[in-house]
Amino acid sequence: MKILLAGDFSPTKTTNELFKIKDTKTLFGDTLSLFEGNDINFVNMEGALTESDAGIEKFGPCLKGTPIAAEVMKEVGINLVGLSNNHIFDYGIQGYKDTVAALDKAGIPYTGFGENYEDARKNYYFEKNGEKIAFVCVCESEYSYALEDRMGSRLYDCYDTIADVREAKANADKVIVIYHGGKENCRYPSPRMRKLTHALVDAGADLVTCQHSHCIGCTEYYKGKFICYGQGNFHFVNPWRAEYPHWPLEIVIRYDTITGEIERIPVNINAEINGIELSKGETKENIINLMKELDQSIIDGSYKQGYADYCESQREAYHGWIGRAYSKDATERDNKVFGHYIDCEAHLDMLLELNKTANHTNEK
């Protein structure tokens, strides 16, 4: 089979009206060709498709788009949507119900969400011409994940997810894992995250791609299996992110399950037209050179320093929040931020990097 894996799909205030009138030409431009000739076209649904205004309590924006976006997705050829991320529950139970109702109406399957933790642990299988592909979509512990007694996204668990991947491999020819995690705006995986993806391959994953960082990250082959540590956004036109030069740049992955061939296709957001386009000229060349540089950092081990440097750039912000938590003048929000930072794997990775214990600083 040929499978297209795209990153974060999020209608915004900027593009909602274009989705409502189904202006696919402006929204997708020449990237429409990407969806042709594939058996599966996958995107991550980064936010709810709802008209609700009742956003949940969280640290960060609540994302939503018009439910009509589901019809547009169907029209352009998207036929599988991942719901395991930190934004799908931004508008609570109603927002989730509206989202799946829109996807159901459009006839688009989805995976990575459940009525509770155990229900969310369902692998998605796709069969065609005697070949069976399994999708395992998981996310880190950030806002939307399912609890034992509440619906939510499928949570990555270092024990259960490994078992789920093994089960998928026992029942399918190929296993694709979509991991929604890692530190936003960081191009490098933490050492823990790299061990995690290797463990997924050891358990049976044939391809692992990480989304959520909003930037292109490193890639590598481990035991012959492809791992991507950041695809960047897909359709997330966000002019107020203009201060982030990495935001518009992205890659789409095309995977041939028979030959094992991997194609990384440079794409970029064009905020001037409120859409996306295949990268060309200098933009494409810059993305290709960036990918080479990032991949080399995995080979020579310098990704560790790249990750450490990024953590250092965030030291003041992290220590500011942590310093306020549970102090005499701390607010309830200050204390909840602390809880969030130790709950979410990506934030905890950074805190541990920035705050070495005595065991790391004692004589060697």
Short mmCIF file of N, CA and C in Angstrom, two decimals, residues 106-239:
data_model
loop_
_atom_site.label_atom_id
_atom_site.label_comp_id
_atom_site.label_asym_id
_atom_site.label_seq_id
_atom_site.Cartn_x
_atom_site.Cartn_y
_atom_site.Cartn_z
N ALA A 106 -19.23 12.88 7.24
CA ALA A 106 -18.39 12.93 6.04
C ALA A 106 -17.88 11.55 5.63
N GLY A 107 -18.05 10.56 6.50
CA GLY A 107 -17.60 9.21 6.19
C GLY A 107 -16.11 9.02 6.34
N ILE A 108 -15.50 9.71 7.32
CA ILE A 108 -14.06 9.60 7.55
C ILE A 108 -13.81 8.83 8.84
N PRO A 109 -13.10 7.70 8.78
CA PRO A 109 -12.76 6.95 10.00
C PRO A 109 -11.77 7.74 10.85
N TYR A 110 -11.75 7.43 12.14
CA TYR A 110 -10.85 8.09 13.07
C TYR A 110 -10.39 7.10 14.12
N THR A 111 -9.27 7.42 14.76
CA THR A 111 -8.72 6.53 15.78
C THR A 111 -7.95 7.36 16.80
N GLY A 112 -7.75 6.76 17.99
CA GLY A 112 -6.97 7.44 19.02
C GLY A 112 -7.78 8.12 20.09
N PHE A 113 -9.04 7.71 20.27
CA PHE A 113 -9.91 8.32 21.27
C PHE A 113 -10.85 7.23 21.77
N GLY A 114 -11.31 7.36 23.03
CA GLY A 114 -12.24 6.37 23.56
C GLY A 114 -13.07 6.91 24.70
N GLU A 115 -14.02 6.14 25.13
CA GLU A 115 -14.93 6.53 26.20
C GLU A 115 -14.23 6.55 27.55
N ASN A 116 -13.10 5.82 27.66
CA ASN A 116 -12.28 5.81 28.85
C ASN A 116 -10.89 5.28 28.44
N TYR A 117 -10.00 5.14 29.41
CA TYR A 117 -8.63 4.74 29.09
C TYR A 117 -8.57 3.43 28.32
N GLU A 118 -9.25 2.41 28.82
CA GLU A 118 -9.20 1.10 28.17
C GLU A 118 -9.86 1.15 26.79
N ASP A 119 -10.96 1.85 26.67
CA ASP A 119 -11.65 1.93 25.38
C ASP A 119 -10.80 2.64 24.34
N ALA A 120 -9.97 3.59 24.79
CA ALA A 120 -9.13 4.33 23.85
C ALA A 120 -8.01 3.47 23.28
N ARG A 121 -7.72 2.35 23.93
CA ARG A 121 -6.61 1.49 23.50
C ARG A 121 -7.01 0.55 22.36
N LYS A 122 -7.62 1.08 21.36
CA LYS A 122 -8.04 0.26 20.22
C LYS A 122 -7.16 0.56 19.02
N ASN A 123 -6.52 -0.46 18.49
CA ASN A 123 -5.74 -0.30 17.27
C ASN A 123 -6.69 -0.20 16.08
N TYR A 124 -6.28 0.59 15.09
CA TYR A 124 -7.07 0.72 13.87
C TYR A 124 -6.43 -0.12 12.78
N TYR A 125 -7.24 -0.95 12.13
CA TYR A 125 -6.73 -1.82 11.07
C TYR A 125 -7.37 -1.47 9.73
N PHE A 126 -6.54 -1.49 8.70
CA PHE A 126 -7.00 -1.22 7.34
C PHE A 126 -6.51 -2.35 6.44
N GLU A 127 -7.45 -2.97 5.71
CA GLU A 127 -7.11 -4.09 4.85
C GLU A 127 -7.44 -3.79 3.40
N LYS A 128 -6.53 -4.20 2.51
CA LYS A 128 -6.75 -4.03 1.08
C LYS A 128 -5.83 -4.97 0.32
N ASN A 129 -6.39 -5.67 -0.64
CA ASN A 129 -5.62 -6.56 -1.51
C ASN A 129 -4.76 -7.55 -0.72
N GLY A 130 -5.33 -8.07 0.34
CA GLY A 130 -4.63 -9.08 1.12
C GLY A 130 -3.59 -8.55 2.08
N GLU A 131 -3.46 -7.23 2.18
CA GLU A 131 -2.49 -6.63 3.09
C GLU A 131 -3.23 -5.93 4.23
N LYS A 132 -2.69 -6.02 5.43
CA LYS A 132 -3.34 -5.44 6.61
C LYS A 132 -2.36 -4.51 7.32
N ILE A 133 -2.81 -3.27 7.54
CA ILE A 133 -1.99 -2.25 8.18
C ILE A 133 -2.64 -1.85 9.51
N ALA A 134 -1.82 -1.74 10.54
CA ALA A 134 -2.32 -1.30 11.85
C ALA A 134 -1.80 0.10 12.16
N PHE A 135 -2.68 0.94 12.72
CA PHE A 135 -2.30 2.26 13.21
C PHE A 135 -2.46 2.29 14.72
N VAL A 136 -1.41 2.75 15.40
CA VAL A 136 -1.45 2.94 16.85
C VAL A 136 -1.16 4.42 17.10
N CYS A 137 -2.20 5.17 17.47
CA CYS A 137 -2.06 6.62 17.68
C CYS A 137 -2.12 6.92 19.17
N VAL A 138 -1.05 7.51 19.69
CA VAL A 138 -0.96 7.79 21.13
C VAL A 138 -0.47 9.21 21.35
N CYS A 139 -0.71 9.74 22.54
CA CYS A 139 -0.27 11.09 22.88
C CYS A 139 0.33 11.11 24.28
N GLU A 140 1.04 12.20 24.57
CA GLU A 140 1.58 12.39 25.90
C GLU A 140 0.50 12.88 26.85
N SER A 141 0.86 12.99 28.13
CA SER A 141 -0.10 13.33 29.19
C SER A 141 -0.34 14.84 29.24
N GLU A 142 -1.16 15.32 28.33
CA GLU A 142 -1.39 16.76 28.27
C GLU A 142 -2.85 17.07 27.93
N TYR A 143 -3.65 17.31 28.96
CA TYR A 143 -5.03 17.82 28.85
C TYR A 143 -6.07 16.84 28.34
N SER A 144 -5.88 16.27 27.17
CA SER A 144 -6.96 15.55 26.50
C SER A 144 -7.00 14.06 26.79
N TYR A 145 -6.00 13.53 27.48
CA TYR A 145 -5.90 12.08 27.56
C TYR A 145 -6.99 11.45 28.42
N ALA A 146 -7.41 10.26 28.01
CA ALA A 146 -8.49 9.55 28.69
C ALA A 146 -8.10 9.13 30.09
N LEU A 147 -9.09 9.11 30.98
CA LEU A 147 -8.91 8.61 32.34
C LEU A 147 -9.71 7.31 32.49
N GLU A 148 -9.57 6.66 33.62
CA GLU A 148 -10.33 5.43 33.83
C GLU A 148 -11.83 5.67 33.79
N ASP A 149 -12.24 6.90 34.16
CA ASP A 149 -13.68 7.19 34.23
C ASP A 149 -14.08 8.39 33.35
N ARG A 150 -13.26 8.71 32.33
CA ARG A 150 -13.63 9.83 31.43
C ARG A 150 -13.05 9.61 30.05
N MET A 151 -13.83 10.00 29.06
CA MET A 151 -13.37 9.88 27.68
C MET A 151 -12.14 10.73 27.43
N GLY A 152 -11.41 10.39 26.39
CA GLY A 152 -10.24 11.17 26.05
C GLY A 152 -9.36 10.47 25.02
N SER A 153 -8.23 11.09 24.74
CA SER A 153 -7.30 10.56 23.76
C SER A 153 -6.55 9.34 24.29
N ARG A 154 -6.04 8.57 23.36
CA ARG A 154 -5.28 7.37 23.71
C ARG A 154 -3.91 7.78 24.23
N LEU A 155 -3.65 7.48 25.46
CA LEU A 155 -2.43 7.90 26.15
C LEU A 155 -1.29 6.92 25.88
N TYR A 156 -0.09 7.48 25.64
CA TYR A 156 1.09 6.62 25.60
C TYR A 156 1.39 6.14 27.02
N ASP A 157 1.57 4.84 27.17
CA ASP A 157 1.95 4.24 28.44
C ASP A 157 3.12 3.30 28.16
N CYS A 158 4.18 3.41 28.96
CA CYS A 158 5.39 2.66 28.65
C CYS A 158 5.20 1.16 28.74
N TYR A 159 4.12 0.71 29.39
CA TYR A 159 3.83 -0.72 29.44
C TYR A 159 2.72 -1.09 28.46
N ASP A 160 1.58 -0.42 28.57
CA ASP A 160 0.42 -0.78 27.75
C ASP A 160 0.65 -0.54 26.26
N THR A 161 1.29 0.57 25.91
CA THR A 161 1.48 0.86 24.50
C THR A 161 2.40 -0.15 23.84
N ILE A 162 3.44 -0.57 24.55
CA ILE A 162 4.33 -1.60 24.02
C ILE A 162 3.54 -2.88 23.77
N ALA A 163 2.68 -3.24 24.71
CA ALA A 163 1.84 -4.43 24.53
C ALA A 163 0.89 -4.26 23.35
N ASP A 164 0.36 -3.04 23.19
CA ASP A 164 -0.57 -2.78 22.08
C ASP A 164 0.13 -2.89 20.73
N VAL A 165 1.37 -2.42 20.66
CA VAL A 165 2.14 -2.52 19.41
C VAL A 165 2.43 -3.98 19.09
N ARG A 166 2.77 -4.75 20.10
CA ARG A 166 3.01 -6.18 19.88
C ARG A 166 1.74 -6.87 19.38
N GLU A 167 0.62 -6.50 19.96
CA GLU A 167 -0.65 -7.08 19.51
C GLU A 167 -0.92 -6.69 18.06
N ALA A 168 -0.66 -5.42 17.73
CA ALA A 168 -0.87 -4.95 16.36
C ALA A 168 0.00 -5.74 15.38
N LYS A 169 1.26 -5.98 15.76
CA LYS A 169 2.18 -6.69 14.88
C LYS A 169 1.74 -8.14 14.69
N ALA A 170 1.13 -8.71 15.70
CA ALA A 170 0.66 -10.10 15.60
C ALA A 170 -0.55 -10.21 14.67
N ASN A 171 -1.23 -9.09 14.44
CA ASN A 171 -2.46 -9.12 13.66
C ASN A 171 -2.38 -8.37 12.33
N ALA A 172 -1.23 -7.79 12.02
CA ALA A 172 -1.11 -6.99 10.80
C ALA A 172 0.24 -7.20 10.15
N ASP A 173 0.31 -6.86 8.87
CA ASP A 173 1.57 -6.97 8.14
C ASP A 173 2.52 -5.83 8.49
N LYS A 174 1.98 -4.64 8.67
CA LYS A 174 2.79 -3.48 9.01
C LYS A 174 2.10 -2.70 10.12
N VAL A 175 2.93 -2.07 10.99
CA VAL A 175 2.41 -1.28 12.11
C VAL A 175 2.99 0.12 12.02
N ILE A 176 2.11 1.10 12.02
CA ILE A 176 2.50 2.51 12.01
C ILE A 176 2.10 3.13 13.35
N VAL A 177 3.06 3.75 14.02
CA VAL A 177 2.78 4.42 15.29
C VAL A 177 2.87 5.93 15.09
N ILE A 178 1.82 6.63 15.47
CA ILE A 178 1.80 8.09 15.47
C ILE A 178 1.90 8.53 16.92
N TYR A 179 3.02 9.17 17.26
CA TYR A 179 3.26 9.60 18.64
C TYR A 179 3.13 11.12 18.71
N HIS A 180 2.12 11.60 19.42
CA HIS A 180 1.91 13.03 19.56
C HIS A 180 2.59 13.50 20.83
N GLY A 181 3.82 13.98 20.67
CA GLY A 181 4.57 14.38 21.85
C GLY A 181 5.90 14.99 21.49
N GLY A 182 6.71 15.23 22.51
CA GLY A 182 7.95 15.97 22.34
C GLY A 182 7.70 17.43 22.66
N LYS A 183 8.77 18.20 22.81
CA LYS A 183 8.63 19.59 23.21
C LYS A 183 8.29 20.46 22.01
N GLU A 184 7.25 21.26 22.17
CA GLU A 184 6.87 22.19 21.12
C GLU A 184 8.04 23.11 20.77
N ASN A 185 8.20 23.34 19.48
CA ASN A 185 9.21 24.26 18.92
C ASN A 185 10.64 23.76 19.07
N CYS A 186 10.82 22.51 19.47
CA CYS A 186 12.16 21.94 19.62
C CYS A 186 12.39 20.91 18.51
N ARG A 187 13.47 21.06 17.78
CA ARG A 187 13.75 20.18 16.64
C ARG A 187 14.36 18.84 17.05
N TYR A 188 14.78 18.72 18.32
CA TYR A 188 15.54 17.55 18.75
C TYR A 188 14.73 16.73 19.75
N PRO A 189 14.84 15.41 19.66
CA PRO A 189 14.17 14.58 20.68
C PRO A 189 14.96 14.59 21.97
N SER A 190 14.27 14.43 23.08
CA SER A 190 14.99 14.21 24.33
C SER A 190 15.58 12.81 24.29
N PRO A 191 16.63 12.55 25.06
CA PRO A 191 17.18 11.18 25.10
C PRO A 191 16.12 10.14 25.46
N ARG A 192 15.19 10.49 26.36
CA ARG A 192 14.11 9.56 26.72
C ARG A 192 13.23 9.27 25.52
N MET A 193 12.89 10.30 24.77
CA MET A 193 12.00 10.13 23.63
C MET A 193 12.64 9.24 22.56
N ARG A 194 13.95 9.36 22.40
CA ARG A 194 14.62 8.52 21.42
C ARG A 194 14.59 7.05 21.87
N LYS A 195 14.80 6.80 23.15
CA LYS A 195 14.71 5.43 23.67
C LYS A 195 13.29 4.89 23.49
N LEU A 196 12.31 5.77 23.67
CA LEU A 196 10.91 5.38 23.53
C LEU A 196 10.61 4.91 22.10
N THR A 197 11.03 5.68 21.11
CA THR A 197 10.75 5.30 19.73
C THR A 197 11.48 4.01 19.35
N HIS A 198 12.68 3.83 19.86
CA HIS A 198 13.41 2.59 19.60
C HIS A 198 12.66 1.40 20.22
N ALA A 199 12.10 1.60 21.41
CA ALA A 199 11.34 0.53 22.06
C ALA A 199 10.10 0.17 21.25
N LEU A 200 9.48 1.18 20.62
CA LEU A 200 8.31 0.92 19.78
C LEU A 200 8.69 0.06 18.59
N VAL A 201 9.85 0.35 17.99
CA VAL A 201 10.32 -0.47 16.88
C VAL A 201 10.64 -1.88 17.35
N ASP A 202 11.30 -2.00 18.50
CA ASP A 202 11.62 -3.31 19.05
C ASP A 202 10.35 -4.13 19.29
N ALA A 203 9.25 -3.44 19.61
CA ALA A 203 7.98 -4.13 19.88
C ALA A 203 7.24 -4.51 18.60
N GLY A 204 7.68 -3.94 17.45
CA GLY A 204 7.03 -4.34 16.20
C GLY A 204 6.64 -3.21 15.26
N ALA A 205 6.86 -1.96 15.65
CA ALA A 205 6.50 -0.84 14.77
C ALA A 205 7.40 -0.84 13.54
N ASP A 206 6.80 -0.62 12.37
CA ASP A 206 7.55 -0.53 11.12
C ASP A 206 7.87 0.90 10.74
N LEU A 207 7.13 1.84 11.30
CA LEU A 207 7.37 3.26 11.09
C LEU A 207 6.83 4.00 12.30
N VAL A 208 7.60 4.96 12.80
CA VAL A 208 7.15 5.81 13.91
C VAL A 208 7.33 7.26 13.48
N THR A 209 6.27 8.03 13.58
CA THR A 209 6.41 9.46 13.32
C THR A 209 5.83 10.26 14.48
N CYS A 210 6.55 11.30 14.87
CA CYS A 210 6.16 12.13 16.00
C CYS A 210 5.60 13.46 15.50
N GLN A 211 4.48 13.85 16.05
CA GLN A 211 3.84 15.11 15.71
C GLN A 211 3.66 15.92 17.00
N HIS A 212 3.29 17.18 16.87
CA HIS A 212 3.05 18.05 18.02
C HIS A 212 4.07 19.16 18.16
N SER A 213 5.30 18.99 17.67
CA SER A 213 6.34 19.99 17.92
C SER A 213 6.18 21.25 17.08
N HIS A 214 5.36 21.19 16.03
CA HIS A 214 5.14 22.33 15.12
C HIS A 214 6.40 22.73 14.36
N CYS A 215 7.38 21.84 14.31
CA CYS A 215 8.58 22.14 13.54
C CYS A 215 9.16 20.84 13.00
N ILE A 216 9.93 20.95 11.93
CA ILE A 216 10.60 19.79 11.37
C ILE A 216 11.68 19.32 12.33
N GLY A 217 11.75 18.01 12.56
CA GLY A 217 12.72 17.46 13.48
C GLY A 217 13.65 16.46 12.81
N CYS A 218 14.48 15.84 13.61
CA CYS A 218 15.43 14.83 13.14
C CYS A 218 14.68 13.59 12.64
N THR A 219 15.34 12.82 11.78
CA THR A 219 14.85 11.50 11.41
C THR A 219 16.02 10.52 11.47
N GLU A 220 15.69 9.25 11.54
CA GLU A 220 16.71 8.22 11.54
C GLU A 220 16.10 6.89 11.14
N TYR A 221 16.96 5.95 10.80
CA TYR A 221 16.55 4.55 10.62
C TYR A 221 17.13 3.76 11.78
N TYR A 222 16.27 3.01 12.45
CA TYR A 222 16.70 2.16 13.55
C TYR A 222 16.26 0.73 13.22
N LYS A 223 17.21 -0.17 13.12
CA LYS A 223 16.95 -1.55 12.72
C LYS A 223 16.16 -1.61 11.41
N GLY A 224 16.48 -0.66 10.54
CA GLY A 224 15.85 -0.62 9.23
C GLY A 224 14.49 0.04 9.19
N LYS A 225 14.02 0.53 10.33
CA LYS A 225 12.69 1.17 10.40
C LYS A 225 12.85 2.68 10.53
N PHE A 226 11.98 3.40 9.85
CA PHE A 226 12.07 4.86 9.79
C PHE A 226 11.40 5.49 11.01
N ILE A 227 12.10 6.47 11.60
CA ILE A 227 11.58 7.23 12.73
C ILE A 227 11.72 8.71 12.41
N CYS A 228 10.65 9.45 12.57
CA CYS A 228 10.66 10.91 12.37
C CYS A 228 10.31 11.58 13.69
N TYR A 229 11.14 12.52 14.13
CA TYR A 229 10.93 13.19 15.42
C TYR A 229 10.22 14.54 15.27
N GLY A 230 9.65 14.81 14.14
CA GLY A 230 8.88 16.05 13.97
C GLY A 230 8.58 16.32 12.51
N GLN A 231 7.28 16.31 12.17
CA GLN A 231 6.88 16.61 10.80
C GLN A 231 6.55 18.08 10.61
N GLY A 232 6.36 18.81 11.69
CA GLY A 232 5.86 20.17 11.58
C GLY A 232 4.36 20.14 11.39
N ASN A 233 3.79 21.31 11.15
CA ASN A 233 2.35 21.39 10.91
C ASN A 233 2.02 20.86 9.52
N PHE A 234 0.73 20.65 9.28
CA PHE A 234 0.29 20.39 7.91
C PHE A 234 -0.58 21.57 7.45
N HIS A 235 -1.82 21.59 7.92
CA HIS A 235 -2.67 22.74 7.57
C HIS A 235 -3.01 23.47 8.87
N PHE A 236 -2.20 24.45 9.21
CA PHE A 236 -2.35 25.19 10.47
C PHE A 236 -1.90 26.62 10.20
N VAL A 237 -2.71 27.34 9.43
CA VAL A 237 -2.37 28.70 9.02
C VAL A 237 -2.61 29.63 10.19
N ASN A 238 -1.55 30.16 10.73
CA ASN A 238 -1.60 30.88 12.00
C ASN A 238 -0.73 32.12 11.93
N PRO A 239 -1.20 33.23 11.32
CA PRO A 239 -0.35 34.41 11.14
C PRO A 239 0.23 34.95 12.43
#
